[in-house]
XYZ file of N, CA, C and O in Angstrom:
840
model
N 0.841 -1.199 0.000
C 0.000 0.000 0.000
C 0.875 1.247 0.000
O 1.804 1.357 0.801
N 0.611 2.177 -0.903
C 1.401 3.400 -0.996
C 1.144 4.327 0.194
O 0.029 4.372 0.716
N 2.143 5.091 0.609
C 1.901 6.133 1.621
C 0.841 7.116 1.121
O 0.723 7.356 -0.090
N 0.106 7.698 2.042
C -0.974 8.614 1.656
C -0.444 9.813 0.870
O -1.112 10.314 -0.041
N 0.760 10.269 1.192
C 1.336 11.404 0.471
C 1.536 11.063 -1.001
O 1.225 11.869 -1.891
N 2.021 9.866 -1.291
C 2.213 9.440 -2.673
C 0.868 9.387 -3.403
O 0.761 9.797 -4.563
N -0.144 8.866 -2.725
C -1.469 8.800 -3.348
C -2.002 10.199 -3.642
O -2.629 10.432 -4.692
N -1.772 11.140 -2.731
C -2.206 12.522 -2.961
C -1.551 13.099 -4.209
O -2.195 13.805 -4.997
N -0.278 12.830 -4.391
C 0.436 13.336 -5.566
C -0.138 12.744 -6.847
O -0.390 13.468 -7.827
N -0.342 11.455 -6.870
C -0.873 10.809 -8.070
C -2.279 11.317 -8.394
O -2.616 11.572 -9.557
N -3.084 11.492 -7.354
C -4.446 12.013 -7.554
C -4.395 13.442 -8.095
O -5.167 13.804 -9.001
N -3.499 14.255 -7.555
C -3.381 15.642 -8.010
C -2.946 15.705 -9.474
O -3.470 16.500 -10.259
N -2.006 14.860 -9.847
C -1.540 14.845 -11.236
C -2.649 14.372 -12.170
O -2.824 14.902 -13.279
N -3.430 13.393 -11.730
C -4.571 12.934 -12.531
C -5.560 14.066 -12.747
O -6.077 14.261 -13.861
N -5.817 14.849 -11.715
C -6.745 15.973 -11.829
C -6.211 17.037 -12.792
O -6.959 17.566 -13.623
N -4.934 17.327 -12.691
C -4.326 18.338 -13.559
C -4.401 17.915 -15.027
O -4.601 18.743 -15.919
N -4.259 16.626 -15.288
C -4.186 16.135 -16.669
C -5.500 15.544 -17.171
O -5.526 14.899 -18.222
N -6.621 15.745 -16.440
C -7.852 15.055 -16.803
C -8.521 15.594 -18.065
O -9.384 14.934 -18.639
N -8.146 16.768 -18.528
C -8.773 17.338 -19.726
C -7.959 17.088 -20.991
O -7.842 17.939 -21.860
N -7.383 15.911 -21.082
C -6.659 15.544 -22.280
C -5.183 15.863 -22.252
O -4.452 15.521 -23.191
N -4.719 16.532 -21.226
C -3.293 16.826 -21.109
C -2.527 15.557 -20.751
O -3.052 14.664 -20.103
N -1.281 15.511 -21.154
C -0.467 14.328 -20.915
C 0.525 14.497 -19.782
O 1.090 13.519 -19.305
N 0.754 15.721 -19.345
C 1.785 15.937 -18.330
C 1.417 17.098 -17.411
O 0.554 17.912 -17.725
N 2.088 17.123 -16.256
C 1.863 18.176 -15.259
C 3.211 18.726 -14.822
O 4.153 17.963 -14.579
N 3.305 20.032 -14.711
C 4.545 20.678 -14.294
C 4.668 20.648 -12.770
O 3.662 20.622 -12.049
N 5.887 20.668 -12.297
C 6.122 20.641 -10.851
C 5.439 21.806 -10.149
O 4.896 21.663 -9.043
N 5.448 22.978 -10.795
C 4.823 24.149 -10.194
C 3.319 23.937 -10.017
O 2.734 24.349 -9.011
N 2.678 23.295 -11.003
C 1.241 23.024 -10.909
C 0.957 22.044 -9.774
O -0.033 22.198 -9.040
N 1.801 21.040 -9.638
C 1.612 20.050 -8.573
C 1.778 20.706 -7.211
O 0.993 20.463 -6.284
N 2.795 21.569 -7.077
C 3.022 22.267 -5.810
C 1.821 23.132 -5.449
O 1.399 23.185 -4.286
N 1.249 23.802 -6.448
C 0.089 24.661 -6.206
C -1.127 23.828 -5.799
O -1.885 24.200 -4.894
N -1.333 22.709 -6.476
C -2.490 21.861 -6.186
C -2.431 21.289 -4.779
O -3.459 21.137 -4.117
N -1.219 20.984 -4.311
C -1.061 20.369 -2.992
C -0.654 21.365 -1.916
O -0.482 20.984 -0.753
N -0.509 22.641 -2.317
C -0.130 23.702 -1.384
C 1.132 23.321 -0.606
O 1.167 23.335 0.635
N 2.176 22.961 -1.349
C 3.440 22.581 -0.727
C 4.603 23.186 -1.505
O 4.420 23.750 -2.588
N 5.801 23.087 -0.978
C 6.966 23.703 -1.587
C 7.538 22.882 -2.732
O 7.348 21.666 -2.808
N 8.301 23.562 -3.607
C 8.881 22.904 -4.764
C 9.888 21.828 -4.357
O 9.983 20.777 -5.005
N 10.637 22.074 -3.293
C 11.631 21.093 -2.868
C 10.967 19.775 -2.466
O 11.432 18.685 -2.837
N 9.870 19.868 -1.717
C 9.135 18.665 -1.306
C 8.556 17.951 -2.514
O 8.551 16.713 -2.592
N 8.046 18.744 -3.478
C 7.484 18.167 -4.691
C 8.550 17.397 -5.460
O 8.338 16.255 -5.895
N 9.698 17.996 -5.637
C 10.772 17.344 -6.390
C 11.208 16.049 -5.726
O 11.462 15.043 -6.403
N 11.300 16.047 -4.413
C 11.723 14.847 -3.691
C 10.699 13.721 -3.848
O 11.054 12.556 -4.074
N 9.427 14.073 -3.735
C 8.379 13.055 -3.847
C 8.275 12.547 -5.274
O 8.101 11.339 -5.510
N 8.369 13.454 -6.240
C 8.329 13.044 -7.638
C 9.463 12.064 -7.944
O 9.275 11.056 -8.641
N 10.649 12.359 -7.428
C 11.792 11.476 -7.658
C 11.499 10.062 -7.144
O 11.826 9.064 -7.807
N 10.863 9.977 -5.983
C 10.519 8.667 -5.422
C 9.478 7.952 -6.278
O 9.571 6.747 -6.521
N 8.481 8.699 -6.758
C 7.428 8.103 -7.580
C 7.961 7.660 -8.937
O 7.497 6.660 -9.499
N 8.914 8.404 -9.476
C 9.549 7.990 -10.732
C 10.338 6.700 -10.504
O 10.268 5.747 -11.296
N 11.068 6.650 -9.416
C 11.869 5.475 -9.101
C 10.999 4.239 -8.900
O 11.369 3.121 -9.281
N 9.792 4.437 -8.322
C 8.872 3.322 -8.065
C 8.060 2.944 -9.303
O 7.317 1.957 -9.280
N 8.169 3.739 -10.366
C 7.480 3.399 -11.605
C 6.075 3.943 -11.740
O 5.330 3.530 -12.638
N 5.688 4.901 -10.867
C 4.351 5.486 -10.937
C 4.313 6.731 -11.832
O 3.241 7.115 -12.320
N 5.458 7.365 -12.022
C 5.575 8.544 -12.870
C 6.766 8.363 -13.805
O 7.669 7.570 -13.537
N 6.733 9.129 -14.890
C 7.895 9.210 -15.761
C 8.151 10.665 -16.105
O 7.218 11.484 -16.146
N 9.401 10.978 -16.340
C 9.783 12.347 -16.648
C 9.287 12.746 -18.026
O 9.231 11.943 -18.950
N 8.934 14.034 -18.163
C 8.548 14.623 -19.438
C 9.460 15.832 -19.675
O 10.200 16.247 -18.771
N 9.434 16.414 -20.875
C 10.311 17.568 -21.142
C 10.135 18.677 -20.106
O 9.042 18.905 -19.571
N 11.219 19.378 -19.826
C 11.187 20.436 -18.823
C 11.142 19.836 -17.436
O 11.794 18.834 -17.141
N 10.335 20.454 -16.558
C 10.213 19.927 -15.194
C 8.899 19.189 -15.005
O 8.412 19.054 -13.888
N 8.329 18.709 -16.095
C 7.025 18.052 -16.045
C 7.166 16.542 -15.853
O 8.230 15.955 -16.052
N 6.052 15.925 -15.458
C 5.979 14.466 -15.321
C 4.648 13.998 -15.888
O 3.716 14.781 -16.056
N 4.575 12.710 -16.169
C 3.318 12.116 -16.600
C 3.110 10.805 -15.853
O 4.065 10.162 -15.415
N 1.844 10.423 -15.714
C 1.507 9.167 -15.044
C 1.850 7.987 -15.945
O 1.588 8.010 -17.144
N 2.431 6.947 -15.381
C 2.568 5.686 -16.085
C 1.241 4.935 -15.977
O 0.322 5.375 -15.260
N 1.131 3.811 -16.656
C -0.087 3.012 -16.515
C -0.319 2.592 -15.081
O -1.449 2.621 -14.564
N 0.752 2.228 -14.409
C 0.687 1.837 -12.997
C 0.231 3.000 -12.126
O -0.616 2.844 -11.235
N 0.774 4.192 -12.413
C 0.405 5.366 -11.635
C -1.033 5.786 -11.869
O -1.739 6.188 -10.935
N -1.484 5.673 -13.117
C -2.862 6.079 -13.433
C -3.870 5.152 -12.768
O -4.946 5.585 -12.334
N -3.534 3.870 -12.676
C -4.428 2.923 -12.008
C -4.636 3.310 -10.548
O -5.766 3.340 -10.049
N -3.551 3.623 -9.856
C -3.648 4.021 -8.451
C -4.386 5.348 -8.313
O -5.276 5.496 -7.474
N -4.034 6.310 -9.169
C -4.655 7.632 -9.089
C -6.158 7.556 -9.330
O -6.944 8.220 -8.639
N -6.568 6.756 -10.299
C -7.999 6.626 -10.606
C -8.759 6.000 -9.449
O -9.887 6.395 -9.129
N -8.132 5.028 -8.789
C -8.779 4.368 -7.660
C -8.945 5.339 -6.485
O -10.015 5.401 -5.854
N -7.908 6.127 -6.212
C -7.980 7.101 -5.118
C -9.017 8.177 -5.437
O -9.800 8.583 -4.567
N -9.036 8.637 -6.689
C -9.990 9.677 -7.085
C -11.425 9.173 -6.940
O -12.321 9.920 -6.518
N -11.660 7.909 -7.293
C -13.010 7.351 -7.144
C -13.403 7.288 -5.679
O -14.544 7.626 -5.306
N -12.477 6.858 -4.824
C -12.776 6.818 -3.393
C -13.150 8.208 -2.889
O -14.097 8.359 -2.107
N -12.417 9.208 -3.329
C -12.700 10.578 -2.895
C -14.102 11.002 -3.332
O -14.861 11.562 -2.535
N -14.441 10.732 -4.598
C -15.767 11.141 -5.095
C -16.882 10.455 -4.325
O -17.884 11.087 -3.953
N -16.750 9.145 -4.112
C -17.793 8.397 -3.413
C -17.934 8.886 -1.969
O -19.043 9.106 -1.472
N -16.802 9.065 -1.294
C -16.840 9.524 0.093
C -17.438 10.918 0.206
O -18.276 11.180 1.077
N -17.025 11.822 -0.670
C -17.549 13.185 -0.604
C -19.051 13.198 -0.872
O -19.810 13.894 -0.188
N -19.489 12.399 -1.841
C -20.918 12.323 -2.131
C -21.683 11.747 -0.950
O -22.741 12.258 -0.570
N -21.145 10.688 -0.344
C -21.804 10.073 0.808
C -21.909 11.058 1.965
O -22.955 11.182 2.607
N -20.820 11.763 2.230
C -20.803 12.702 3.356
C -21.774 13.861 3.149
O -22.418 14.316 4.100
N -21.892 14.334 1.919
C -22.790 15.463 1.661
C -24.237 15.014 1.487
O -25.152 15.575 2.093
N -24.472 13.990 0.661
C -25.827 13.608 0.301
C -26.510 12.737 1.345
O -27.724 12.789 1.500
N -25.754 11.906 2.056
C -26.355 11.009 3.045
C -26.243 11.568 4.460
O -27.200 11.547 5.218
N -25.070 12.103 4.806
C -24.879 12.609 6.167
C -25.152 14.097 6.291
O -25.175 14.629 7.398
N -25.324 14.799 5.161
C -25.669 16.214 5.214
C -24.537 17.127 5.618
O -24.769 18.248 6.070
N -23.293 16.697 5.445
C -22.141 17.519 5.810
C -21.885 18.566 4.733
O -22.023 18.291 3.539
N -21.515 19.755 5.158
C -21.248 20.860 4.223
C -20.133 20.454 3.253
O -19.205 19.730 3.615
N -20.225 20.932 2.012
C -19.386 20.420 0.924
C -17.891 20.580 1.183
O -17.110 19.647 0.970
N -17.451 21.743 1.633
C -16.023 21.942 1.870
C -15.509 21.026 2.974
O -14.417 20.454 2.867
N -16.293 20.888 4.039
C -15.897 19.998 5.128
C -15.868 18.547 4.654
O -14.970 17.781 5.022
N -16.847 18.177 3.839
C -16.890 16.811 3.298
C -15.679 16.542 2.415
O -15.118 15.439 2.429
N -15.262 17.543 1.651
C -14.090 17.391 0.803
C -12.834 17.136 1.641
O -12.025 16.262 1.324
N -12.695 17.866 2.735
C -11.543 17.671 3.619
C -11.572 16.297 4.265
O -10.544 15.617 4.377
N -12.758 15.881 4.716
C -12.881 14.564 5.344
C -12.563 13.461 4.333
O -11.899 12.470 4.657
N -13.057 13.626 3.108
C -12.807 12.622 2.072
C -11.321 12.487 1.797
O -10.814 11.378 1.580
N -10.600 13.609 1.819
C -9.142 13.586 1.610
C -8.453 12.737 2.671
O -7.446 12.069 2.393
N -8.971 12.778 3.889
C -8.374 12.000 4.973
C -8.776 10.532 4.901
O -7.939 9.624 5.040
N -10.060 10.275 4.638
C -10.582 8.911 4.689
C -10.207 8.063 3.485
O -10.120 6.834 3.598
N -9.973 8.687 2.352
C -9.770 7.939 1.106
C -8.566 7.002 1.150
O -8.506 6.017 0.419
N -7.604 7.282 2.013
C -6.371 6.493 2.027
C -6.498 5.196 2.817
O -5.749 4.248 2.572
N -7.428 5.149 3.760
C -7.521 3.962 4.605
C -8.713 3.073 4.324
O -8.756 1.933 4.786
N -9.689 3.556 3.559
C -10.912 2.801 3.343
C -10.701 1.725 2.280
O -9.954 1.915 1.318
N -11.338 0.583 2.462
C -11.143 -0.537 1.539
C -11.976 -0.374 0.272
O -12.981 0.349 0.245
N -11.570 -1.076 -0.773
C -12.328 -1.064 -2.025
C -13.734 -1.620 -1.813
O -14.702 -1.135 -2.402
N -13.852 -2.649 -0.973
C -15.162 -3.257 -0.727
C -16.116 -2.252 -0.081
O -17.287 -2.156 -0.462
N -15.610 -1.509 0.893
C -16.463 -0.520 1.555
C -16.890 0.569 0.583
O -18.053 0.992 0.590
N -15.976 1.010 -0.267
C -16.325 2.010 -1.276
C -17.395 1.471 -2.213
O -18.358 2.175 -2.555
N -17.259 0.223 -2.632
C -18.262 -0.379 -3.519
C -19.629 -0.421 -2.846
O -20.656 -0.156 -3.483
N -19.646 -0.727 -1.543
C -20.933 -0.799 -0.835
C -21.543 0.587 -0.650
O -22.764 0.756 -0.779
N -20.721 1.571 -0.350
C -21.227 2.935 -0.233
C -21.813 3.393 -1.558
O -22.884 4.007 -1.613
N -21.108 3.085 -2.634
C -21.591 3.477 -3.954
C -22.910 2.796 -4.272
O -23.832 3.415 -4.812
N -23.022 1.513 -3.905
C -24.259 0.771 -4.148
C -25.422 1.341 -3.351
O -26.538 1.462 -3.843
N -25.163 1.717 -2.089
C -26.208 2.325 -1.271
C -26.727 3.596 -1.921
O -27.932 3.840 -1.988
N -25.811 4.414 -2.401
C -26.225 5.692 -2.992
C -26.901 5.515 -4.341
O -27.660 6.360 -4.776
N -26.623 4.388 -4.984
C -27.300 4.093 -6.246
C -28.653 3.446 -6.016
O -29.362 3.119 -6.974
N -28.989 3.206 -4.732
C -30.293 2.619 -4.422
C -30.320 1.114 -4.508
O -31.383 0.504 -4.539
N -29.142 0.482 -4.531
C -29.098 -0.971 -4.615
C -29.484 -1.593 -3.286
O -29.336 -0.991 -2.229
N -29.950 -2.852 -3.348
C -30.331 -3.562 -2.130
C -29.090 -3.929 -1.338
O -28.085 -4.339 -1.917
N -29.096 -3.811 -0.019
C -27.958 -4.211 0.792
C -27.639 -5.691 0.615
O -28.467 -6.441 0.115
N -26.434 -6.133 1.032
C -26.023 -7.516 0.842
C -27.008 -8.499 1.444
O -27.623 -8.224 2.477
N -27.216 -9.680 0.821
C -28.174 -10.672 1.306
C -27.885 -11.053 2.751
O -26.732 -11.161 3.167
N -28.973 -11.264 3.512
C -28.820 -11.725 4.878
C -28.655 -10.623 5.898
O -28.609 -10.894 7.089
N -28.533 -9.364 5.463
C -28.283 -8.285 6.417
C -29.579 -7.673 6.952
O -29.557 -6.885 7.867
N -30.735 -8.042 6.368
C -31.970 -7.375 6.756
C -32.893 -8.233 7.604
O -34.054 -7.902 7.774
N -32.395 -9.352 8.140
C -33.206 -10.156 9.037
C -34.530 -10.568 8.420
O -34.580 -11.139 7.341
N -35.644 -10.275 9.101
C -36.964 -10.685 8.627
C -37.357 -9.970 7.343
O -38.309 -10.352 6.695
N -36.638 -8.906 6.993
C -36.973 -8.170 5.784
C -36.218 -8.706 4.572
O -36.279 -8.119 3.501
N -35.470 -9.785 4.733
C -34.707 -10.338 3.622
C -35.643 -10.656 2.459
O -36.714 -11.226 2.636
N -35.247 -10.277 1.282
C -36.064 -10.531 0.108
C -36.933 -9.352 -0.274
O -37.482 -9.316 -1.352
N -37.087 -8.369 0.596
C -37.827 -7.167 0.242
C -36.928 -6.256 -0.563
O -35.718 -6.355 -0.530
N -37.517 -5.335 -1.292
C -36.717 -4.356 -2.013
C -35.939 -3.496 -1.029
O -34.808 -3.130 -1.277
N -36.556 -3.170 0.114
C -35.879 -2.405 1.154
C -36.676 -2.556 2.436
O -37.894 -2.626 2.412
N -35.985 -2.627 3.546
C -36.635 -2.690 4.847
C -36.510 -1.316 5.479
O -35.395 -0.835 5.700
N -37.617 -0.679 5.757
C -37.588 0.663 6.317
C -38.031 0.634 7.775
O -38.548 -0.373 8.275
N -37.839 1.743 8.438
C -38.266 1.862 9.831
C -39.772 1.628 9.950
O -40.250 1.094 10.953
N -40.518 2.004 8.928
C -41.968 1.830 8.939
C -42.354 0.351 8.935
O -43.432 -0.018 9.406
N -41.489 -0.503 8.402
C -41.781 -1.933 8.304
C -41.505 -2.691 9.596
O -41.923 -3.840 9.742
N -40.792 -2.078 10.528
C -40.384 -2.783 11.749
C -41.545 -2.944 12.729
O -42.555 -2.240 12.647
N -41.339 -3.880 13.655
C -42.348 -4.131 14.676
C -41.903 -3.536 16.009
O -40.717 -3.282 16.226
N -42.858 -3.308 16.905
C -42.532 -2.814 18.237
C -41.564 -3.776 18.922
O -41.744 -4.994 18.871
N -40.541 -3.221 19.548
C -39.548 -4.026 20.235
C -38.321 -4.345 19.394
O -37.303 -4.794 19.928
N -38.401 -4.148 18.076
C -37.249 -4.405 17.219
C -36.110 -3.445 17.541
O -36.337 -2.269 17.868
N -34.895 -3.930 17.444
C -33.698 -3.090 17.518
C -32.965 -3.229 16.193
O -32.619 -4.338 15.784
N -32.775 -2.106 15.510
C -32.195 -2.130 14.165
C -31.104 -1.069 14.052
O -30.990 -0.177 14.895
N -30.335 -1.194 12.995
C -29.296 -0.198 12.705
C -29.669 0.555 11.437
O -30.087 -0.044 10.460
N -29.544 1.875 11.475
C -29.834 2.689 10.294
C -28.774 2.419 9.227
O -27.574 2.521 9.488
N -29.218 2.034 8.032
C -28.294 1.745 6.935
C -28.181 2.910 5.968
O -27.117 3.171 5.419
N -29.290 3.639 5.761
C -29.276 4.692 4.749
C -30.479 5.595 4.960
O -31.535 5.161 5.431
N -30.337 6.867 4.610
C -31.445 7.808 4.608
C -31.753 8.191 3.170
O -30.879 8.653 2.458
N -32.986 7.966 2.752
C -33.388 8.418 1.431
C -33.761 9.894 1.511
O -34.444 10.317 2.429
N -33.353 10.659 0.506
C -33.675 12.077 0.498
C -33.184 12.786 1.726
O -33.951 13.467 2.410
N -31.883 12.661 2.058
C -31.378 13.216 3.324
C -31.550 14.708 3.463
O -31.641 15.214 4.567
N -31.601 15.445 2.372
C -31.749 16.897 2.484
C -33.119 17.266 3.028
O -33.294 18.335 3.606
N -34.090 16.363 2.883
C -35.411 16.606 3.467
C -35.447 16.138 4.913
O -36.394 16.410 5.630
N -34.435 15.390 5.327
C -34.445 14.802 6.660
C -33.334 15.349 7.547
O -32.827 14.653 8.416
N -32.938 16.585 7.309
C -31.851 17.168 8.093
C -32.145 17.123 9.586
O -31.236 16.991 10.397
N -33.416 17.217 9.937
C -33.789 17.163 11.350
C -33.388 15.828 11.969
O -32.984 15.763 13.133
N -33.472 14.740 11.199
C -33.076 13.433 11.706
C -31.601 13.413 12.074
O -31.201 12.842 13.085
N -30.791 14.040 11.243
C -29.359 14.107 11.522
C -29.103 14.859 12.819
O -28.255 14.486 13.621
N -29.866 15.937 13.030
C -29.720 16.716 14.251
C -30.115 15.889 15.488
O -29.575 16.096 16.577
N -31.047 14.954 15.310
C -31.515 14.127 16.412
C -30.629 12.908 16.637
O -30.857 12.135 17.577
N -29.640 12.716 15.780
C -28.734 11.583 15.942
C -29.128 10.343 15.180
O -28.571 9.266 15.395
N -30.097 10.474 14.258
C -30.496 9.338 13.442
C -29.756 9.442 12.112
O -30.113 10.229 11.234
N -28.689 8.657 11.978
C -27.875 8.692 10.777
C -27.310 7.293 10.554
O -27.388 6.422 11.433
N -26.784 7.007 9.358
C -26.271 5.665 9.069
C -25.284 5.176 10.112
O -24.358 5.877 10.497
N -25.534 3.948 10.590
C -24.688 3.344 11.604
C -25.268 3.409 13.009
O -24.852 2.658 13.892
N -26.245 4.292 13.222
C -26.838 4.454 14.558
C -27.854 3.337 14.831
O -28.641 2.962 13.967
N -27.828 2.799 16.061
C -28.766 1.755 16.472
C -29.985 2.405 17.125
O -29.839 3.291 17.973
N -31.187 1.978 16.702
C -32.430 2.521 17.260
C -33.341 1.374 17.668
O -33.293 0.286 17.083
N -34.163 1.628 18.667
C -35.136 0.650 19.123
C -36.542 1.151 18.825
O -36.851 2.326 19.063
N -37.373 0.280 18.291
C -38.759 0.643 18.001
C -39.564 0.522 19.286
O -39.763 -0.572 19.812
N -40.008 1.647 19.814
C -40.733 1.657 21.088
C -42.224 1.434 20.892
O -42.822 0.595 21.538
N -42.831 2.224 19.986
C -44.275 2.105 19.753
C -44.590 2.447 18.294
O -43.874 3.221 17.655
N -45.671 1.849 17.817
C -46.218 2.227 16.518
C -47.610 2.779 16.779
O -48.492 2.095 17.321
N -47.823 4.029 16.430
C -49.059 4.733 16.779
C -50.151 4.477 15.741
O -49.866 4.075 14.606
N -51.420 4.716 16.125
C -52.534 4.488 15.198
C -52.409 5.266 13.879
O -52.905 4.818 12.842
N -51.775 6.429 13.916
C -51.609 7.211 12.680
C -50.389 6.767 11.875
O -49.965 7.448 10.948
N -49.788 5.618 12.277
C -48.629 5.002 11.614
C -47.303 5.684 11.943
O -46.263 5.273 11.429
N -47.341 6.715 12.794
C -46.081 7.286 13.240
C -45.325 6.246 14.078
O -45.936 5.335 14.656
N -44.006 6.370 14.125
C -43.165 5.409 14.843
C -42.397 6.145 15.937
O -41.780 7.179 15.682
N -42.453 5.619 17.135
C -41.679 6.174 18.238
C -40.441 5.304 18.416
O -40.549 4.090 18.641
N -39.267 5.916 18.296
C -38.015 5.168 18.419
C -37.197 5.738 19.565
O -37.335 6.902 19.925
N -36.367 4.903 20.132
C -35.424 5.360 21.150
C -34.036 5.403 20.534
O -33.552 4.401 19.994
N -33.409 6.559 20.609
C -32.061 6.730 20.089
C -31.278 7.593 21.065
O -31.770 8.622 21.520
N -30.114 7.129 21.453
C -29.269 7.849 22.421
C -30.014 8.145 23.715
O -29.876 9.207 24.309
N -30.886 7.215 24.137
C -31.590 7.353 25.400
C -32.831 8.209 25.354
O -33.482 8.398 26.389
N -33.191 8.732 24.187
C -34.375 9.599 24.056
C -35.400 8.960 23.134
O -35.041 8.301 22.155
N -36.696 9.160 23.451
C -37.771 8.692 22.588
C -38.149 9.796 21.610
O -38.369 10.944 22.006
N -38.224 9.431 20.322
C -38.509 10.395 19.263
C -39.635 9.854 18.398
O -39.605 8.692 17.978
N -40.646 10.685 18.141
C -41.747 10.302 17.251
C -41.408 10.729 15.826
O -41.009 11.866 15.588
N -41.562 9.795 14.889
C -41.231 10.048 13.490
C -42.461 9.789 12.642
O -43.135 8.752 12.791
N -42.782 10.699 11.761
C -43.960 10.559 10.903
C -43.782 9.357 9.974
O -42.648 8.954 9.675
N -44.889 8.772 9.486
C -44.768 7.607 8.593
C -44.021 7.931 7.306
O -43.312 7.083 6.774
N -44.159 9.155 6.802
C -43.463 9.535 5.572
C -41.947 9.503 5.771
O -41.208 8.996 4.923
N -41.506 10.034 6.909
C -40.072 10.046 7.188
C -39.592 8.644 7.535
O -38.514 8.216 7.109
N -40.381 7.888 8.316
C -39.996 6.525 8.688
C -39.789 5.656 7.455
O -38.905 4.793 7.425
N -40.595 5.901 6.424
C -40.480 5.123 5.196
C -39.228 5.462 4.405
O -38.863 4.743 3.472
N -38.568 6.553 4.765
C -37.354 6.949 4.049
C -36.077 6.491 4.759
O -34.981 6.743 4.271
N -36.236 5.824 5.914
C -35.081 5.372 6.695
C -34.883 3.880 6.476
O -35.658 3.059 6.952
N -33.855 3.529 5.729
C -33.547 2.124 5.461
C -32.761 1.563 6.636
O -31.812 2.190 7.122
N -33.191 0.391 7.124
C -32.561 -0.201 8.305
C -32.140 -1.636 8.025
O -32.592 -2.266 7.068
N -31.276 -2.141 8.896
C -30.848 -3.541 8.840
C -30.837 -4.073 10.250
O -30.713 -3.329 11.221
N -30.972 -5.403 10.370
C -30.984 -6.016 11.699
C -29.605 -5.934 12.322
O -28.587 -5.997 11.625
N -29.545 -5.796 13.631
C -28.268 -5.780 14.332
C -27.733 -7.183 14.457
O -28.501 -8.128 14.704
N -26.425 -7.370 14.309
C -25.847 -8.706 14.429
C -25.966 -9.228 15.857
O -26.077 -8.486 16.800
């Protein structure tokens, strides 16, 4: 596994050259990464030696096939993470971009694939939804009183910002306390009971706790 700094360089060069350009100058790389020319030259030398970059005329470099493969993978992780953080968790775009820069280096390909599938509306992996297995989606509205489930995804999160404020977000465990005659659902989360309308409950995708 490459050091995160090396991955940042490859990703930056991919971004600089994404509009049909074949090479990136050291000055452009330094500007993109907000670092000094000396540090850029040292890192580039290491990446050239490892076979991820090759020298181009002047002080420019270009990605090798090996380097482009790594850069494309890191860039995809960044896009998926930033989209997940903004669209599902409701995090402000600039903050999500910074978080994605940090998380992209340690997250596995499998986790990225699953996050991407969730955002594409795909069904979660078989066996993860307990009694709801085989349904298109198991929502909070489908649960029974006494069930304890984990939030897997929020549909239309921008309409459900209040849920995020209440602590109902992907990964949080909730208990179904009561189902009211008007179909509203009372859940316990973080020690508090919260009533959720049936429309909102139907937008909260859940999975059974292991």
